[in-house]
PDB file of C-alpha atoms in Angstrom:
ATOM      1  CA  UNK A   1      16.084  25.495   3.684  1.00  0.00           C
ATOM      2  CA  UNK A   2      14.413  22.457   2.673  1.00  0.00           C
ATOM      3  CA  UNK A   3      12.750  20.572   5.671  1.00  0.00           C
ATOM      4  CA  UNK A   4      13.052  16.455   5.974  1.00  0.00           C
ATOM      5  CA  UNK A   5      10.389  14.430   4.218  1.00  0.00           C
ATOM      6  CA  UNK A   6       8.215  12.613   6.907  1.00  0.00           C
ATOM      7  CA  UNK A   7       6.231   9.625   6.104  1.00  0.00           C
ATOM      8  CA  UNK A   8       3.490   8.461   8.584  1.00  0.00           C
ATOM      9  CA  UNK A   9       2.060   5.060   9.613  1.00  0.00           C
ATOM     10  CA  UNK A  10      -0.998   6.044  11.734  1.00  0.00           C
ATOM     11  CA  UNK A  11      -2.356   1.905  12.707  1.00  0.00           C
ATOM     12  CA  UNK A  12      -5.083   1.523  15.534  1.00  0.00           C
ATOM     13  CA  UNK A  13      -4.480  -0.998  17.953  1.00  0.00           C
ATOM     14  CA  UNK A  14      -8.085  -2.616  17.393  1.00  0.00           C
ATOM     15  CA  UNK A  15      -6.815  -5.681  15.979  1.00  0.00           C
ATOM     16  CA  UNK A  16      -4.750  -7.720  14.130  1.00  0.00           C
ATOM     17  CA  UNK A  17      -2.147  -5.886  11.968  1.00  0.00           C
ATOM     18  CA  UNK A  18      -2.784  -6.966   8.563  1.00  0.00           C
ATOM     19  CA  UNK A  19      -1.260  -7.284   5.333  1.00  0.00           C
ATOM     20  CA  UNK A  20      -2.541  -4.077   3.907  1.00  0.00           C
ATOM     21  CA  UNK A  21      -1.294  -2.572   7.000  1.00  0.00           C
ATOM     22  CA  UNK A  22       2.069  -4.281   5.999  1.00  0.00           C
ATOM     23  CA  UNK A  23       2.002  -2.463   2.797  1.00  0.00           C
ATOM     24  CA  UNK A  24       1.387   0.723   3.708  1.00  0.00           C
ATOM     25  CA  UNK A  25       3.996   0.814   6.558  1.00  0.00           C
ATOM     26  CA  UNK A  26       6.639  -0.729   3.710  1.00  0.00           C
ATOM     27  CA  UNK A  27       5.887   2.192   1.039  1.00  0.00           C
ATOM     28  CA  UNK A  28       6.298   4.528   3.682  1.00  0.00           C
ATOM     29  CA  UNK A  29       9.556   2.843   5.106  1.00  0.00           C
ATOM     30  CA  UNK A  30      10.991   3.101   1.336  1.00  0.00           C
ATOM     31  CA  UNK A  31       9.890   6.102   0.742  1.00  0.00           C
ATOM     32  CA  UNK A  32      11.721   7.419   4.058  1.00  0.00           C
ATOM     33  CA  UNK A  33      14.693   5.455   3.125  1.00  0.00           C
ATOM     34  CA  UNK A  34      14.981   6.801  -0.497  1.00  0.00           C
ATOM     35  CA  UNK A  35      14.677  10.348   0.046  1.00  0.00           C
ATOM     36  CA  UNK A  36      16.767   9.935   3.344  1.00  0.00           C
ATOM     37  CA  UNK A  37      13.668  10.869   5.449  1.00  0.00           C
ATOM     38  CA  UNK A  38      11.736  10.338   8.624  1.00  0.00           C
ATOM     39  CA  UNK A  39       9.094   7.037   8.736  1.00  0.00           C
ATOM     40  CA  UNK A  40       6.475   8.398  11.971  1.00  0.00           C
ATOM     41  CA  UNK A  41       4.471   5.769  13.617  1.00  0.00           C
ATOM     42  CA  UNK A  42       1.699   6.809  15.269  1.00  0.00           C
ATOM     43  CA  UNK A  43      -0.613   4.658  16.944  1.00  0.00           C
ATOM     44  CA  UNK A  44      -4.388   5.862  17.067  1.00  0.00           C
ATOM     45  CA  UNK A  45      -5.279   4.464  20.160  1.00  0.00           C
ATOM     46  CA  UNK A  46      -8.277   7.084  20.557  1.00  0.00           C
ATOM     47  CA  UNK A  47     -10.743   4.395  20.694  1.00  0.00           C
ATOM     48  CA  UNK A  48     -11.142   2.949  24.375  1.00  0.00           C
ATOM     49  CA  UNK A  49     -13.836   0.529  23.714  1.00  0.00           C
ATOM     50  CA  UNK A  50     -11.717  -1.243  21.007  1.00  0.00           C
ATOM     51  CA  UNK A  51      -8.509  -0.285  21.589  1.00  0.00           C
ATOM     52  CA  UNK A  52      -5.952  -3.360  23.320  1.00  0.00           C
ATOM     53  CA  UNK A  53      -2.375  -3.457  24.384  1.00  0.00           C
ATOM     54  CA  UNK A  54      -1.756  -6.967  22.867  1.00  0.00           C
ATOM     55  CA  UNK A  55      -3.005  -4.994  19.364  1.00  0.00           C
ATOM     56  CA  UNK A  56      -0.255  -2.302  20.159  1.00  0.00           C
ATOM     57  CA  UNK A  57       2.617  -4.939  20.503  1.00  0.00           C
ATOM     58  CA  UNK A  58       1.545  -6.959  17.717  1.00  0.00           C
ATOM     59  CA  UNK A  59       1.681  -3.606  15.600  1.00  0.00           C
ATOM     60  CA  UNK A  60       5.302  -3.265  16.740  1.00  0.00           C
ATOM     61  CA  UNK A  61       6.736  -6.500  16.459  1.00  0.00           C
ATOM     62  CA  UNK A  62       5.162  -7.093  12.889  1.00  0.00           C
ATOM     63  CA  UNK A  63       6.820  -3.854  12.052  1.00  0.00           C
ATOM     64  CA  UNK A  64      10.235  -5.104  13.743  1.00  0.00           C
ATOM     65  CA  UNK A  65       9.519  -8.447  11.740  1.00  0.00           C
ATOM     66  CA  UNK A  66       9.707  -6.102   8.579  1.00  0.00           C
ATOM     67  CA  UNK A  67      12.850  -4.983   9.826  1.00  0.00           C
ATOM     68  CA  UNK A  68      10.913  -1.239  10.529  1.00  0.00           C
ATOM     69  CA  UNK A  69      11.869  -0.503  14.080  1.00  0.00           C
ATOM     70  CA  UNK A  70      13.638   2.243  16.066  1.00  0.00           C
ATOM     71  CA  UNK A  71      17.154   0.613  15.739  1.00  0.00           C
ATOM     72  CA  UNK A  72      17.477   2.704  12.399  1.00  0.00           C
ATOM     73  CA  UNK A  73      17.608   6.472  12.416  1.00  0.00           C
ATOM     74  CA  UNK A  74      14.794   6.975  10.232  1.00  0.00           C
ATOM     75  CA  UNK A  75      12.373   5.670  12.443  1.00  0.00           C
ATOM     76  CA  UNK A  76      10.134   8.391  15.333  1.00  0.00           C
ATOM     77  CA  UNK A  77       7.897   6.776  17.610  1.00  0.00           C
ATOM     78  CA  UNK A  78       5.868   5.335  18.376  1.00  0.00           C
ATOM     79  CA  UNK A  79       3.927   8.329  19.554  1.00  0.00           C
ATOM     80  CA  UNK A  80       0.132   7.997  20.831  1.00  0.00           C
ATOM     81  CA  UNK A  81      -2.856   9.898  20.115  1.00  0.00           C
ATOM     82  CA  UNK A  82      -4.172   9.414  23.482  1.00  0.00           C
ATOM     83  CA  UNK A  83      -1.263  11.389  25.289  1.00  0.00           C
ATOM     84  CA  UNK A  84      -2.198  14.484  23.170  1.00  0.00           C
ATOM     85  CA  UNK A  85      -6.174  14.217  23.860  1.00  0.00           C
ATOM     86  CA  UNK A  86      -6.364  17.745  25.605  1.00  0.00           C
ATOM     87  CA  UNK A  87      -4.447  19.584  22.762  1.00  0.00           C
ATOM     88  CA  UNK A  88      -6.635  18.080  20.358  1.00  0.00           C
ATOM     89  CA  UNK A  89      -9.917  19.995  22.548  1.00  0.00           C
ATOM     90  CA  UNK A  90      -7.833  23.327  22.535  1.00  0.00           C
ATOM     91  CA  UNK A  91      -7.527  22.812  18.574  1.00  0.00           C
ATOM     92  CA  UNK A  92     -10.882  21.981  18.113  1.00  0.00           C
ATOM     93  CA  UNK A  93     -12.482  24.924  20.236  1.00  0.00           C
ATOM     94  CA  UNK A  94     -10.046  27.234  18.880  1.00  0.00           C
ATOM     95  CA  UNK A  95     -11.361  26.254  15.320  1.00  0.00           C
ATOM     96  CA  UNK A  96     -15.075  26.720  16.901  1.00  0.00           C
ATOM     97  CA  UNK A  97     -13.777  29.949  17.768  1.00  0.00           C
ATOM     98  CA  UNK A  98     -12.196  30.917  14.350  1.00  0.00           C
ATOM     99  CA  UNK A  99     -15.784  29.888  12.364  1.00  0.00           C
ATOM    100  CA  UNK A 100     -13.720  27.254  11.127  1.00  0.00           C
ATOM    101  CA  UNK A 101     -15.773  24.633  12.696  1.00  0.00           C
ATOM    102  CA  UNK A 102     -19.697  23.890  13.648  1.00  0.00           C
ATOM    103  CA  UNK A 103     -21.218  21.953  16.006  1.00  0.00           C
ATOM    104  CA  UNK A 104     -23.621  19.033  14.706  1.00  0.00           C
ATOM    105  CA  UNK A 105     -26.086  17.373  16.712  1.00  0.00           C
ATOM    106  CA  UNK A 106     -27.609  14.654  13.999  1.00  0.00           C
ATOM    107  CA  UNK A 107     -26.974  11.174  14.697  1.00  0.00           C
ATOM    108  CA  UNK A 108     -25.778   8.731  11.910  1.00  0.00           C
ATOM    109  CA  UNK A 109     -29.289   7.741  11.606  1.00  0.00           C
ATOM    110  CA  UNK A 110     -30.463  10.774  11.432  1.00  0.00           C
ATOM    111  CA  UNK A 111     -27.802  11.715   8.789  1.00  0.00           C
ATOM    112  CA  UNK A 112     -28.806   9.043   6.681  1.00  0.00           C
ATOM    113  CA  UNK A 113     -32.312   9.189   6.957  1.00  0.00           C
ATOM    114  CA  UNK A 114     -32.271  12.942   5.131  1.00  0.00           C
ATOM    115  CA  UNK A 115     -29.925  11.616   2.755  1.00  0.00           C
ATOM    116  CA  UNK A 116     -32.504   8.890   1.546  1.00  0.00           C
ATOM    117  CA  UNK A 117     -34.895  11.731   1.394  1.00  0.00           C
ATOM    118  CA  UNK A 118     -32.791  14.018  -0.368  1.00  0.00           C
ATOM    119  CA  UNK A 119     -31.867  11.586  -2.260  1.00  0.00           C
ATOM    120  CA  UNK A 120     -28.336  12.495  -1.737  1.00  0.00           C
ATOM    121  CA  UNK A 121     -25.369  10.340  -0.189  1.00  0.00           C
ATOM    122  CA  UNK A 122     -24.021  11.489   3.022  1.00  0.00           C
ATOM    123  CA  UNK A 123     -24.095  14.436   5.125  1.00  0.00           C
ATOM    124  CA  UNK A 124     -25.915  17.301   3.312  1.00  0.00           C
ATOM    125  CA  UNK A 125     -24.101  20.166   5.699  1.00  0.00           C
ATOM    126  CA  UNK A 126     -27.786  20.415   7.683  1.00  0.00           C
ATOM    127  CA  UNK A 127     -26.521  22.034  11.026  1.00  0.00           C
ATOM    128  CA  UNK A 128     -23.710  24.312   9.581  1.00  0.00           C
ATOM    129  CA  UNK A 129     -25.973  27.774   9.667  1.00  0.00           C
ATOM    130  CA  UNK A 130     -27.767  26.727  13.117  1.00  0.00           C
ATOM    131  CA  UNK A 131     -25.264  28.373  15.202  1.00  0.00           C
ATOM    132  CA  UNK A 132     -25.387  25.572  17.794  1.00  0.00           C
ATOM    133  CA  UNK A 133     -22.413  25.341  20.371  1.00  0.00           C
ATOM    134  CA  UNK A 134     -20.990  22.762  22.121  1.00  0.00           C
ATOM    135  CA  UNK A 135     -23.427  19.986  23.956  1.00  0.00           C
ATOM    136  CA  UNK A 136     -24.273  15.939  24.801  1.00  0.00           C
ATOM    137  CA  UNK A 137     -24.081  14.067  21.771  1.00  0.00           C
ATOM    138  CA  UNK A 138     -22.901  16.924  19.625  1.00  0.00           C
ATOM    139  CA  UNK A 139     -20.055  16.886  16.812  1.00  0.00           C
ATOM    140  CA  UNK A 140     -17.224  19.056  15.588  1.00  0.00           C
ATOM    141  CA  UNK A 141     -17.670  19.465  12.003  1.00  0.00           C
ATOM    142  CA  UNK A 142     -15.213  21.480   9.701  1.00  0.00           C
ATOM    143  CA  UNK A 143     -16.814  24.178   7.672  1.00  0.00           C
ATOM    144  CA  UNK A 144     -15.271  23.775   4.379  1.00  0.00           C
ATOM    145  CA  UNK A 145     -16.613  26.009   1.007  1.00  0.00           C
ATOM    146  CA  UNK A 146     -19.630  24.529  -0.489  1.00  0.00           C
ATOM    147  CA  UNK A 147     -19.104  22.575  -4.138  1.00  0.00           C
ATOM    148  CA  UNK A 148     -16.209  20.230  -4.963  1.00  0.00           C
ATOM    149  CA  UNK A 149     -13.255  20.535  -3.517  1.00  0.00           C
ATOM    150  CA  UNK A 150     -10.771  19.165  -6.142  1.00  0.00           C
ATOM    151  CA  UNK A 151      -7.186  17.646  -4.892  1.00  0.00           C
ATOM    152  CA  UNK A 152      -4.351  17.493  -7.651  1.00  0.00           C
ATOM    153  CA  UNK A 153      -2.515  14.652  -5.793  1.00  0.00           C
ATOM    154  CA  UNK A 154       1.451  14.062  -7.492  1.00  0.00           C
ATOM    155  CA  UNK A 155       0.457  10.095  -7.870  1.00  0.00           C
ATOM    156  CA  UNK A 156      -3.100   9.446  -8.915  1.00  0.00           C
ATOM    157  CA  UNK A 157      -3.850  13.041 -10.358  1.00  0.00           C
ATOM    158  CA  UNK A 158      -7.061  14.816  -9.690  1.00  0.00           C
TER     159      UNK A 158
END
């Protein structure tokens, strides 16, 4: 049984909804449209500090304005990250559980600062043998296999 393609728009309502914003929504919109699919807004309003309603409605009506809105059947939404906050801390601790995840405890600065001395870009996977659980100021990282991890995407190749 072959399941409906579903195309998502994920914006964050910490500003002004922009033209690459525009884009994105419009290839996914056409994409839905074309292969008689489903075009998902969600709106990742996870950020409190930033996050505005004004930013939310603007996202909508410049989406209505592109004539994207839920008067067509191939529109879902717009659903929130916020209402699904505690599911998101079950997943997490149940991928803690599973050894899927670690906890990290380095700051950004600190990240960076043993990347310069490494001489390395990034995060160098420092706290993923420390067996350190949940705490203030502590991350969720996933614990993926060391190396490259190569992606054979269908558009831009590997």
């Amino acid at each position: 049984m072959a399941q409906t393609p579903r195309y998502r728009f994920a914006p964050s309502p910490t500003g002004y909804f922009h033209v690459g914003g525009a884009r994105t929504a419009l290839y996914n919109w056409i994409l839905a449209l074309q292969s008689n699919g489903v075009f998902v807004l969600r709106i990742e309003d996870t950020d409190d500090s930033r996050n505005n309603p004004q930013w939310t409605q603007g996202i909508l009506d410049a989406l209505a304005w592109l004539g994207i809105d839920n008067k067509d059947s191939h529109f879902e939404g717009p659903f929130f990250q916020s209402a699904n906050a505690a599911l998101h801390v079950e997943s997490a601790e149940k991928l803690f559980a599973q050894g899927a995840a670690y906890y990290c405890d380095l700051s950004s600065e600190d990240i960076q600062k043993r990347a310069k001395e490494l001489g390395k870009q990034g995060y160098d996977g420092y706290s993923r043998d420390r067996g350190l659980g949940p705490g203030e100021g502590r991350v969720l990282r996933f614990r993926v296999p060391e190396g490259a991890t190569i992606v054979q995407d269908q558009v831009r190749g590997s």
